[in-house]
Amino acid sequence: MSMSSTSDGSERMSDKIIKAAADLTVTQSSLLGIKSLGVDYGLVRTGLGVTIGYEPTPIGIVSDLNNTQLSQHIIKLADIEKADQIIVGLPFHLNGTEAEQTIITREFASRLNCAVYAHFGPGKMPVYMWDERYTSKEAAARIRAVNPGADLYKELDADAACIILEYYYLDDGVGAQKIELPEDEHIREAVHQAWLIRKEEQERKLRDLTEMRMNTQANKKAMMERARLLDEKLAGEGGGMKKKKKKKKKR
């Protein structure tokens, strides 16, 4: 057997292995590649993290914001990170029953979803809730394992947001609760109208930008044409002067 055929066989085998690994990855997680912004909501502090399916990254802890301000901050981060969806951790008692914080978090998630709808439009940025009952304790354990003297107050919430995302992807999102707009027709209509106003404003800005670019290009072409005509004029005048000088020499 020639070295060439052996090499070709090895390449084909390598391609098969890569394809099999890719197929297995897709089978194991249909969410891989979908970018999610994780939110560990709290009345005092809220931790935030981001991932596309592996190695979630903490992106900060925010505090002293009311729910409206916090929602706008999360929307801004979703824009910056180019996220596809938002995952809000939903706290339960360890036995699975709802706690007071569960109700508070549901209310915030509903408010956040309305703000997200008004900003991105219908279906553009889904908001999900994910069971986070063990995340804070696990985050604390992980932080202390790396640094026993770590300040949990500064790190805990952001790490908890990452763990929310980690388990969400590990379970392929099965069990996540998608947040819908409130049933109240007045609220739904108000949120949709807010989106239509924003959409119209975006379209106006795009038209203005397009018009400005076209005007800039037209002005540039006009300047180039004036420069060309001026060059032609100067060239013509220069040629005429040379002819006059030659005539003078003949005399």
GROMACS .gro file of C-alpha atoms in nm:
model
  251
    1MET     CA    1   0.000   0.000   0.000
    2SER     CA    2   0.133   0.342  -0.098
    3MET     CA    3   0.186   0.623   0.148
    4SER     CA    4  -0.065   0.835  -0.047
    5SER     CA    5  -0.348   0.582  -0.006
    6THR     CA    6  -0.263   0.543   0.365
    7SER     CA    7  -0.276   0.920   0.409
    8ASP     CA    8  -0.611   0.942   0.227
    9GLY     CA    9  -0.751   0.663   0.445
   10SER     CA   10  -0.637   0.839   0.763
   11GLU     CA   11  -0.796   1.167   0.648
   12ARG     CA   12  -1.126   0.990   0.574
   13MET     CA   13  -1.119   0.823   0.915
   14SER     CA   14  -1.042   1.158   1.080
   15ASP     CA   15  -1.334   1.320   0.896
   16LYS     CA   16  -1.566   1.040   1.013
   17ILE     CA   17  -1.454   1.085   1.375
   18ILE     CA   18  -1.508   1.463   1.358
   19LYS     CA   19  -1.853   1.418   1.202
   20ALA     CA   20  -1.949   1.157   1.461
   21ALA     CA   21  -1.836   1.388   1.742
   22ALA     CA   22  -2.034   1.676   1.592
   23ASP     CA   23  -2.345   1.460   1.553
   24LEU     CA   24  -2.311   1.343   1.914
   25THR     CA   25  -2.275   1.701   2.037
   26VAL     CA   26  -2.590   1.809   1.851
   27THR     CA   27  -2.776   1.505   1.984
   28GLN     CA   28  -2.669   1.576   2.341
   29SER     CA   29  -2.746   1.949   2.334
   30SER     CA   30  -2.966   2.119   2.079
   31LEU     CA   31  -2.894   2.447   2.261
   32LEU     CA   32  -2.520   2.452   2.193
   33GLY     CA   33  -2.436   2.773   2.008
   34ILE     CA   34  -2.745   2.958   2.131
   35LYS     CA   35  -2.623   3.248   2.341
   36SER     CA   36  -2.800   3.295   2.673
   37LEU     CA   37  -2.786   3.569   2.933
   38GLY     CA   38  -2.831   3.426   3.282
   39VAL     CA   39  -2.997   3.626   3.562
   40ASP     CA   40  -2.977   3.541   3.932
   41TYR     CA   41  -3.237   3.792   4.052
   42GLY     CA   42  -3.235   3.935   4.402
   43LEU     CA   43  -3.402   4.225   4.577
   44VAL     CA   44  -3.064   4.368   4.677
   45ARG     CA   45  -2.818   4.226   4.420
   46THR     CA   46  -2.858   4.055   4.085
   47GLY     CA   47  -2.588   3.839   3.930
   48LEU     CA   48  -2.544   3.810   3.555
   49GLY     CA   49  -2.363   3.560   3.336
   50VAL     CA   50  -2.344   3.461   2.970
   51THR     CA   51  -2.268   3.147   2.768
   52ILE     CA   52  -2.319   2.974   2.434
   53GLY     CA   53  -2.340   2.635   2.601
   54TYR     CA   54  -2.007   2.582   2.776
   55GLU     CA   55  -1.787   2.764   3.026
   56PRO     CA   56  -2.041   3.026   3.141
   57THR     CA   57  -1.878   3.362   3.212
   58PRO     CA   58  -1.985   3.598   3.493
   59ILE     CA   59  -2.038   3.950   3.361
   60GLY     CA   60  -2.115   4.136   3.678
   61ILE     CA   61  -2.334   4.202   3.978
   62VAL     CA   62  -2.571   4.498   3.987
   63SER     CA   63  -2.732   4.651   4.292
   64ASP     CA   64  -2.941   4.949   4.400
   65LEU     CA   65  -3.159   4.934   4.088
   66ASN     CA   66  -3.535   4.918   4.084
   67ASN     CA   67  -3.703   4.660   3.858
   68THR     CA   68  -3.747   4.903   3.570
   69GLN     CA   69  -3.382   5.009   3.581
   70LEU     CA   70  -3.267   4.649   3.620
   71SER     CA   71  -3.477   4.538   3.323
   72GLN     CA   72  -3.323   4.811   3.105
   73HIS     CA   73  -2.973   4.714   3.223
   74ILE     CA   74  -3.036   4.350   3.131
   75ILE     CA   75  -3.173   4.454   2.790
   76LYS     CA   76  -2.862   4.664   2.729
   77LEU     CA   77  -2.638   4.368   2.816
   78ALA     CA   78  -2.842   4.140   2.590
   79ASP     CA   79  -2.784   4.389   2.308
   80ILE     CA   80  -2.411   4.418   2.379
   81GLU     CA   81  -2.361   4.042   2.413
   82LYS     CA   82  -2.587   3.973   2.112
   83ALA     CA   83  -2.774   3.719   2.323
   84ASP     CA   84  -3.049   3.498   2.178
   85GLN     CA   85  -3.244   3.449   2.499
   86ILE     CA   86  -3.257   3.532   2.870
   87ILE     CA   87  -3.266   3.273   3.149
   88VAL     CA   88  -3.393   3.388   3.489
   89GLY     CA   89  -3.325   3.164   3.788
   90LEU     CA   90  -3.643   3.072   3.978
   91PRO     CA   91  -3.588   2.997   4.349
   92PHE     CA   92  -3.781   2.723   4.529
   93HIS     CA   93  -3.764   2.562   4.871
   94LEU     CA   94  -3.544   2.251   4.865
   95ASN     CA   95  -3.859   2.032   4.867
   96GLY     CA   96  -3.978   2.201   4.547
   97THR     CA   97  -4.249   2.419   4.699
   98GLU     CA   98  -4.268   2.789   4.619
   99ALA     CA   99  -4.115   3.046   4.851
  100GLU     CA  100  -4.195   3.415   4.884
  101GLN     CA  101  -3.891   3.488   4.666
  102THR     CA  102  -4.042   3.260   4.399
  103ILE     CA  103  -4.344   3.488   4.365
  104ILE     CA  104  -4.125   3.802   4.368
  105THR     CA  105  -3.900   3.656   4.097
  106ARG     CA  106  -4.198   3.557   3.881
  107GLU     CA  107  -4.327   3.914   3.900
  108PHE     CA  108  -3.988   4.051   3.800
  109ALA     CA  109  -3.954   3.801   3.514
  110SER     CA  110  -4.295   3.906   3.382
  111ARG     CA  111  -4.197   4.273   3.399
  112LEU     CA  112  -3.864   4.196   3.231
  113ASN     CA  113  -4.039   4.005   2.952
  114CYS     CA  114  -4.268   4.301   2.882
  115ALA     CA  115  -3.966   4.534   2.860
  116VAL     CA  116  -3.782   4.284   2.637
  117TYR     CA  117  -4.086   4.255   2.405
  118ALA     CA  118  -4.114   4.635   2.382
  119HIS     CA  119  -3.744   4.661   2.293
  120PHE     CA  120  -3.675   4.363   2.065
  121GLY     CA  121  -4.021   4.282   1.934
  122PRO     CA  122  -4.240   3.970   1.947
  123GLY     CA  123  -4.050   3.642   1.959
  124LYS     CA  124  -3.707   3.803   1.914
  125MET     CA  125  -3.571   3.754   2.267
  126PRO     CA  126  -3.754   3.483   2.466
  127VAL     CA  127  -3.732   3.491   2.844
  128TYR     CA  128  -3.730   3.163   3.039
  129MET     CA  129  -3.733   3.074   3.409
  130TRP     CA  130  -3.514   2.789   3.536
  131ASP     CA  131  -3.516   2.608   3.871
  132GLU     CA  132  -3.224   2.747   4.072
  133ARG     CA  133  -3.290   2.602   4.416
  134TYR     CA  134  -2.934   2.467   4.462
  135THR     CA  135  -2.730   2.725   4.272
  136SER     CA  136  -2.641   2.965   4.555
  137LYS     CA  137  -2.507   2.690   4.780
  138GLU     CA  138  -2.313   2.532   4.494
  139ALA     CA  139  -2.173   2.870   4.391
  140ALA     CA  140  -2.056   2.933   4.747
  141ALA     CA  141  -1.896   2.587   4.764
  142ARG     CA  142  -1.713   2.637   4.435
  143ILE     CA  143  -1.584   2.981   4.532
  144ARG     CA  144  -1.460   2.859   4.872
  145ALA     CA  145  -1.296   2.556   4.711
  146VAL     CA  146  -1.083   2.788   4.498
  147ASN     CA  147  -1.036   3.061   4.757
  148PRO     CA  148  -1.142   2.989   5.118
  149GLY     CA  149  -1.107   3.357   5.204
  150ALA     CA  150  -1.311   3.486   4.910
  151ASP     CA  151  -1.569   3.760   4.965
  152LEU     CA  152  -1.893   3.581   4.882
  153TYR     CA  153  -2.082   3.909   4.888
  154LYS     CA  154  -1.889   4.023   4.579
  155GLU     CA  155  -1.879   3.697   4.385
  156LEU     CA  156  -2.171   3.473   4.483
  157ASP     CA  157  -2.453   3.610   4.265
  158ALA     CA  158  -2.255   3.623   3.940
  159ASP     CA  159  -2.132   3.267   3.994
  160ALA     CA  160  -2.488   3.156   4.075
  161ALA     CA  161  -2.602   3.305   3.741
  162CYS     CA  162  -2.335   3.095   3.568
  163ILE     CA  163  -2.448   2.778   3.746
  164ILE     CA  164  -2.808   2.850   3.639
  165LEU     CA  165  -2.685   2.856   3.279
  166GLU     CA  166  -2.465   2.550   3.328
  167TYR     CA  167  -2.755   2.331   3.443
  168TYR     CA  168  -2.992   2.481   3.187
  169TYR     CA  169  -2.764   2.363   2.906
  170LEU     CA  170  -2.679   2.037   3.080
  171ASP     CA  171  -3.050   1.947   3.086
  172ASP     CA  172  -3.098   2.085   2.734
  173GLY     CA  173  -3.350   2.336   2.869
  174VAL     CA  174  -3.603   2.065   2.950
  175GLY     CA  175  -3.837   2.196   3.220
  176ALA     CA  176  -3.773   2.566   3.151
  177GLN     CA  177  -4.080   2.787   3.178
  178LYS     CA  178  -4.122   3.037   2.896
  179ILE     CA  179  -4.258   3.372   3.011
  180GLU     CA  180  -4.557   3.500   2.816
  181LEU     CA  181  -4.713   3.844   2.817
  182PRO     CA  182  -4.974   3.900   3.091
  183GLU     CA  183  -5.331   3.797   3.008
  184ASP     CA  184  -5.454   4.151   3.072
  185GLU     CA  185  -5.544   4.287   2.727
  186HIS     CA  186  -5.465   4.645   2.825
  187ILE     CA  187  -5.111   4.550   2.929
  188ARG     CA  188  -5.058   4.340   2.616
  189GLU     CA  189  -5.178   4.622   2.393
  190ALA     CA  190  -4.961   4.879   2.573
  191VAL     CA  191  -4.650   4.659   2.540
  192HIS     CA  192  -4.718   4.594   2.171
  193GLN     CA  193  -4.775   4.963   2.104
  194ALA     CA  194  -4.444   5.042   2.276
  195TRP     CA  195  -4.273   4.799   2.037
  196LEU     CA  196  -4.445   4.954   1.731
  197ILE     CA  197  -4.332   5.301   1.838
  198ARG     CA  198  -3.975   5.178   1.886
  199LYS     CA  199  -3.985   4.995   1.552
  200GLU     CA  200  -4.104   5.310   1.374
  201GLU     CA  201  -3.828   5.510   1.543
  202GLN     CA  202  -3.567   5.254   1.434
  203GLU     CA  203  -3.696   5.265   1.076
  204ARG     CA  204  -3.687   5.648   1.079
  205LYS     CA  205  -3.328   5.647   1.203
  206LEU     CA  206  -3.235   5.397   0.932
  207ARG     CA  207  -3.395   5.616   0.664
  208ASP     CA  208  -3.215   5.924   0.798
  209LEU     CA  209  -2.884   5.738   0.803
  210THR     CA  210  -2.937   5.607   0.450
  211GLU     CA  211  -3.028   5.956   0.326
  212MET     CA  212  -2.724   6.105   0.498
  213ARG     CA  213  -2.495   5.849   0.335
  214MET     CA  214  -2.650   5.912  -0.007
  215ASN     CA  215  -2.608   6.287   0.038
  216THR     CA  216  -2.248   6.235   0.144
  217GLN     CA  217  -2.180   6.023  -0.164
  218ALA     CA  218  -2.354   6.278  -0.390
  219ASN     CA  219  -2.151   6.563  -0.237
  220LYS     CA  220  -1.833   6.360  -0.280
  221LYS     CA  221  -1.912   6.296  -0.647
  222ALA     CA  222  -1.994   6.664  -0.700
  223MET     CA  223  -1.661   6.767  -0.543
  224MET     CA  224  -1.473   6.516  -0.758
  225GLU     CA  225  -1.649   6.648  -1.069
  226ARG     CA  226  -1.563   7.010  -0.978
  227ALA     CA  227  -1.202   6.905  -0.920
  228ARG     CA  228  -1.194   6.732  -1.260
  229LEU     CA  229  -1.336   7.036  -1.439
  230LEU     CA  230  -1.088   7.261  -1.262
  231ASP     CA  231  -0.801   7.035  -1.367
  232GLU     CA  232  -0.922   7.043  -1.727
  233LYS     CA  233  -0.952   7.421  -1.717
  234LEU     CA  234  -0.603   7.464  -1.573
  235ALA     CA  235  -0.461   7.219  -1.825
  236GLY     CA  236  -0.629   7.413  -2.108
  237GLU     CA  237  -0.501   7.744  -1.984
  238GLY     CA  238  -0.151   7.602  -1.945
  239GLY     CA  239  -0.153   7.477  -2.306
  240GLY     CA  240  -0.266   7.815  -2.436
  241MET     CA  241   0.014   7.995  -2.256
  242LYS     CA  242   0.274   7.759  -2.404
  243LYS     CA  243   0.147   7.830  -2.757
  244LYS     CA  244   0.172   8.208  -2.700
  245LYS     CA  245   0.527   8.172  -2.575
  246LYS     CA  246   0.623   7.972  -2.887
  247LYS     CA  247   0.475   8.242  -3.113
  248LYS     CA  248   0.678   8.511  -2.939
  249LYS     CA  249   0.998   8.314  -3.003
  250LYS     CA  250   0.922   8.304  -3.380
  251ARG     CA  251   0.900   8.684  -3.394
   0.00000   0.00000   0.00000
